[in-house]
Short mmCIF file of C-alpha atoms in Angstrom, two decimals:
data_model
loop_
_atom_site.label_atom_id
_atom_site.label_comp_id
_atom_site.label_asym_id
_atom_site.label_seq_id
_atom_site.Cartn_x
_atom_site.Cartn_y
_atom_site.Cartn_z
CA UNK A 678 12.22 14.00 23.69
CA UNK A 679 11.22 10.19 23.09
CA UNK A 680 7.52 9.19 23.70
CA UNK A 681 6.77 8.37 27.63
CA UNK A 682 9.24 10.90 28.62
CA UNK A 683 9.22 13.58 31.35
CA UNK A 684 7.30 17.37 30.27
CA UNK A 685 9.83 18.99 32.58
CA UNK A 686 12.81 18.62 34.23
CA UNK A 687 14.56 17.23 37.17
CA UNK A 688 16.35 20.56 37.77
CA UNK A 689 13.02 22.77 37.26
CA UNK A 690 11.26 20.96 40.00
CA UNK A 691 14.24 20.64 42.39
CA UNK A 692 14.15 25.06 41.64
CA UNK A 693 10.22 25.46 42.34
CA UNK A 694 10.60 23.23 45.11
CA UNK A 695 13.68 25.03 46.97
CA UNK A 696 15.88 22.38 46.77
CA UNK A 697 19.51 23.04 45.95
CA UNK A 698 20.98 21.93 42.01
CA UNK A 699 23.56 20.08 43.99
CA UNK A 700 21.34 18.27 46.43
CA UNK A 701 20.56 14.74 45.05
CA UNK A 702 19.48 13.15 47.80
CA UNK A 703 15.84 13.63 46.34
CA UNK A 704 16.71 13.23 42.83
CA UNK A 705 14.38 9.79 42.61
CA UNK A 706 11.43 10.97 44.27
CA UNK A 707 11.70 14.17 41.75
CA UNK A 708 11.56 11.77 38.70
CA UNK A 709 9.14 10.06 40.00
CA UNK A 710 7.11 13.02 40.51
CA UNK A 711 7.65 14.32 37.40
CA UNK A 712 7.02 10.76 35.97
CA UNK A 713 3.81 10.43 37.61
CA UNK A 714 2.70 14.04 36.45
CA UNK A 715 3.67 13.41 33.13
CA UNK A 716 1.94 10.38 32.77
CA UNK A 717 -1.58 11.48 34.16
CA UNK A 718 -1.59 14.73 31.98
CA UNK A 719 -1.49 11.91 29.08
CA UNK A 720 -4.61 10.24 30.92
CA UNK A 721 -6.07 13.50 31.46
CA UNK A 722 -5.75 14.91 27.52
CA UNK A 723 -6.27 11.64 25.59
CA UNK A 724 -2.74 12.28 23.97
CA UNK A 725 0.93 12.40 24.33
CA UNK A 726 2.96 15.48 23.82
CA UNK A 727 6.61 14.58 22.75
CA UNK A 728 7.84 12.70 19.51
CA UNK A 729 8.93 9.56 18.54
CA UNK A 730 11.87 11.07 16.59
CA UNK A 731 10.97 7.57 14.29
CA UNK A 732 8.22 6.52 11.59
CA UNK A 733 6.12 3.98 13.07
CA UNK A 734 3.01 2.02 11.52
CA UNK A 735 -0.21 2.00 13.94
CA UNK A 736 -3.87 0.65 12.95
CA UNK A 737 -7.00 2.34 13.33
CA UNK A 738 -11.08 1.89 12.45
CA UNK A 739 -12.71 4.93 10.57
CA UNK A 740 -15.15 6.99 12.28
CA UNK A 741 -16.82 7.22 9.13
CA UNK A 742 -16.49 6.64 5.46
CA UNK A 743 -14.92 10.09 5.42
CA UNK A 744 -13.10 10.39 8.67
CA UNK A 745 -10.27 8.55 10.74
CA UNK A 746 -8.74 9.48 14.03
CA UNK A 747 -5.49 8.70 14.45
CA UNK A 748 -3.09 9.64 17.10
CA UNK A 749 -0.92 12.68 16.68
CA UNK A 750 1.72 12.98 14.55
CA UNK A 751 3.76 16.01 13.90
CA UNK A 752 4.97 16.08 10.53
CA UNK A 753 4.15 14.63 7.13
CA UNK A 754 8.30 13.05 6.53
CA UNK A 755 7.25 9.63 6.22
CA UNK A 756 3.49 9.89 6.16
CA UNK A 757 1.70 6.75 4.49
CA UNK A 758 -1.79 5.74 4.62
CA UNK A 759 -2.73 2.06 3.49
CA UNK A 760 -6.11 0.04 3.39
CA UNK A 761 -6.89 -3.68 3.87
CA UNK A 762 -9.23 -4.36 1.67
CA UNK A 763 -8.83 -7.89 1.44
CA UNK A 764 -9.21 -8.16 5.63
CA UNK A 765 -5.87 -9.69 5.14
CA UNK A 766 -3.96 -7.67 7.53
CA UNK A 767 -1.45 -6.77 4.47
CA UNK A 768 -2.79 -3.38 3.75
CA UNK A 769 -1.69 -3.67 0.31
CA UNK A 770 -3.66 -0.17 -0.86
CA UNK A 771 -1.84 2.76 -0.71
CA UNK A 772 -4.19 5.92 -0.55
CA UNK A 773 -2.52 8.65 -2.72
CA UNK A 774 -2.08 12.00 -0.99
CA UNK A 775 -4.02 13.70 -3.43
CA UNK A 776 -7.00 11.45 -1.89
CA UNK A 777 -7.03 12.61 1.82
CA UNK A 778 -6.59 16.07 3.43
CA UNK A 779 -5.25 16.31 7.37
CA UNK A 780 -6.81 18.33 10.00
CA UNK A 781 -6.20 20.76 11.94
CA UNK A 782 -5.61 22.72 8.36
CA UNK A 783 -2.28 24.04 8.42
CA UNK A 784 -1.42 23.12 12.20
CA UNK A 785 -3.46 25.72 13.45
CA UNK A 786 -6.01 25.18 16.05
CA UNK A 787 -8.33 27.54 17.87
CA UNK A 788 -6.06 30.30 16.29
CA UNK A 789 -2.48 28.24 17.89
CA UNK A 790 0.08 27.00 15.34
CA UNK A 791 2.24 24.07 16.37
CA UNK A 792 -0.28 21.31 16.66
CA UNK A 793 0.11 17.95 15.21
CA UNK A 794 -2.55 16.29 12.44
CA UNK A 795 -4.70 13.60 14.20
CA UNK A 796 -7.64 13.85 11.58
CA UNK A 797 -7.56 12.09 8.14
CA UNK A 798 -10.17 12.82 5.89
CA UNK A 799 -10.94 11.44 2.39
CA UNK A 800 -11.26 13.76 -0.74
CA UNK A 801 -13.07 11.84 -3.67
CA UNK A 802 -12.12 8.67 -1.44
CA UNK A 803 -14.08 6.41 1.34
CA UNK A 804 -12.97 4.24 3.32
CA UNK A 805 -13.57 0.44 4.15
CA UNK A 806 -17.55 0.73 4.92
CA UNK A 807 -17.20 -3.30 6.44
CA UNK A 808 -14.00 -4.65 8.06
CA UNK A 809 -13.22 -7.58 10.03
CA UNK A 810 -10.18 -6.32 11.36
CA UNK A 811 -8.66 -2.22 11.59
CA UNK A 812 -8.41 -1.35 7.56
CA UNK A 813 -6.68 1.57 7.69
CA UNK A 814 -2.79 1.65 8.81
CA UNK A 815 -1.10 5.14 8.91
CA UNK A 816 3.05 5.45 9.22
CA UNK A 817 4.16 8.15 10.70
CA UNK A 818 6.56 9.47 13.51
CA UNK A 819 4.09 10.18 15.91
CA UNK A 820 3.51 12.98 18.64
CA UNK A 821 4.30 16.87 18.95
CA UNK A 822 6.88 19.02 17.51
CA UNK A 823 7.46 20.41 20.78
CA UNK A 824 5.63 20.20 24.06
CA UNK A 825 3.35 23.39 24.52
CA UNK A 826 4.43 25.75 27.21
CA UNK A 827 0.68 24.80 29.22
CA UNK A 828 1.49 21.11 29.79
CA UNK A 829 4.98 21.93 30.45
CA UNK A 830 3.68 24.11 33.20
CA UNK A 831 0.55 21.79 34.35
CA UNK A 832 3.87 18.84 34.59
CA UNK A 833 5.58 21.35 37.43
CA UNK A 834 2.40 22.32 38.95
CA UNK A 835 1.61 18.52 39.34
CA UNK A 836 4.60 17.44 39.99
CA UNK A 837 5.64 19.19 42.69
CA UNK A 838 2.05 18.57 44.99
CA UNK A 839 3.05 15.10 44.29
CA UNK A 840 6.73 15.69 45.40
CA UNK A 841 5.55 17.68 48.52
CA UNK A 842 2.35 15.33 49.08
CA UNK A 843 4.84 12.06 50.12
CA UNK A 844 6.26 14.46 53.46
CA UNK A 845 2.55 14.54 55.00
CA UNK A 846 1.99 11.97 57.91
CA UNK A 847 0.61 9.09 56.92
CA UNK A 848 1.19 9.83 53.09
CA UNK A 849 -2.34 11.76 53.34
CA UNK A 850 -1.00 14.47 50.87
CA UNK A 851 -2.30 14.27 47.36
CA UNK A 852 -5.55 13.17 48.51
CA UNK A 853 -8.63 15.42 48.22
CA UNK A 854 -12.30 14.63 48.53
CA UNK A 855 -11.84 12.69 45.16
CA UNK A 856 -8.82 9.90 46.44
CA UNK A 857 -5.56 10.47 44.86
CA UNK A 858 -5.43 14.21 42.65
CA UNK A 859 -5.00 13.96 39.24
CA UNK A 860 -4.48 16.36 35.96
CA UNK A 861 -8.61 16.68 36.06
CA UNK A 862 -8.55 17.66 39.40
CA UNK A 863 -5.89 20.09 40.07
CA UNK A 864 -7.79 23.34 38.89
CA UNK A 865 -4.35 25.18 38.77
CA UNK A 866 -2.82 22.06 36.15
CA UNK A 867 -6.16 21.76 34.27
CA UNK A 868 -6.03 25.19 33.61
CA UNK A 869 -3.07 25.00 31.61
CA UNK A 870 -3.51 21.55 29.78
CA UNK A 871 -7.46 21.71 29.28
CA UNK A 872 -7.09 23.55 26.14
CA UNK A 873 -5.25 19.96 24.82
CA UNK A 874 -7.29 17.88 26.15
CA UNK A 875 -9.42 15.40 23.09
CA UNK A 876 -12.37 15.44 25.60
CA UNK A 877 -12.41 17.94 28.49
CA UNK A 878 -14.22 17.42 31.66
CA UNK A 879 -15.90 19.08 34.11
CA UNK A 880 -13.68 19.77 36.73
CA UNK A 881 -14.58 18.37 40.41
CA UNK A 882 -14.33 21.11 43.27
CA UNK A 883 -15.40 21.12 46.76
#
């Protein structure tokens, strides 16, 4: 599935909510749902779970002479990483693979294969210490392999209080103490995508 795209389906949220496979008279509001959802586990993680299916170039600033932070990107088909030196915004320095190492090591992270490299670090390298503009572009077809099975479930669990929340009077539902309910603060969806999360959060209650 492209980037920006739904983590579940129209027909697994018509099933959890009872409606029929036949029944389209809610199909929109489903999407939406299931748009919405999508989109705030994104907010809520720091990241986005499908692929690109395409080799893209995107800019970044190091963290450190050592250490860049990229988004994800699921496989190394197509990977190049290029400096501007010059602060010419040609990146005419191509950094030899042999001169940078991607984390997590082997797509393995907290003992789960599958993940995507977002870390680039230098070996016997450094990066642009002083830049006027991003010096380091990466090309790569960005995002996950596959979506993991917890934000596919966190998508349905959202999605359908936000499908169910638009039939309360005065389109109260999907509020809590907090305004509108996000990924954050549905405990049952946070739950299930925390573990993806780039910075988790301490989860309202009450």
């Amino acid at each position: 599935m492209a980037l920006a795209y739904k983590y579940a389906t129209r027909a697994e949220l018509k099933f959890r909510c009872g409606i029929p496979d036949a029944t389209t008279t809610y199909d929109t509001r489903v999407d939406d749902a299931l748009n919405t959802a999508s989109r705030d586990i994104e907010k809520a993680c720091g990241r986005q779970f499908n692929k690109a299916g395409a080799v893209t170039a995107r800019v970044y600033e190091p963290c450190s002479a050592y250490l860049v932070e990229v988004d994800d990107f699921w496989t190394t088909t197509g990977l190049v990483v290029k400096t501007d030196t010059a602060a010419d915004g040609t990146y005419a320095t191509t950094v030899a693979s042999t001169n940078y190492e991607l984390r997590p090591l082997n797509g393995v992270q907290d003992g789960e294969s599958g993940w995507p490299y977002w870390k680039v670090c230098t070996v016997s390298y450094l990066w642009p210490a002083i830049w006027q503009r991003a010096p380091i572009q990466v090309s790569a077809d960005w995002g996950w392999n596959a979506v993991p099975s917890g934000v596919h479930e966190g998508c349905l669990i959202l999605a359908e209080e936000i499908f169910k929340g638009s039939d309360t009077p005065f389109g109260s539902g999907g509020y809590g103490s907090f305004g509108i309910i996000r990924a954050r603060q549905n405990p049952f969806c946070w739950q299930r995508i925390k573990h993806y999360a780039k910075q988790q959060a301490i989860v309202p209650v009450g």
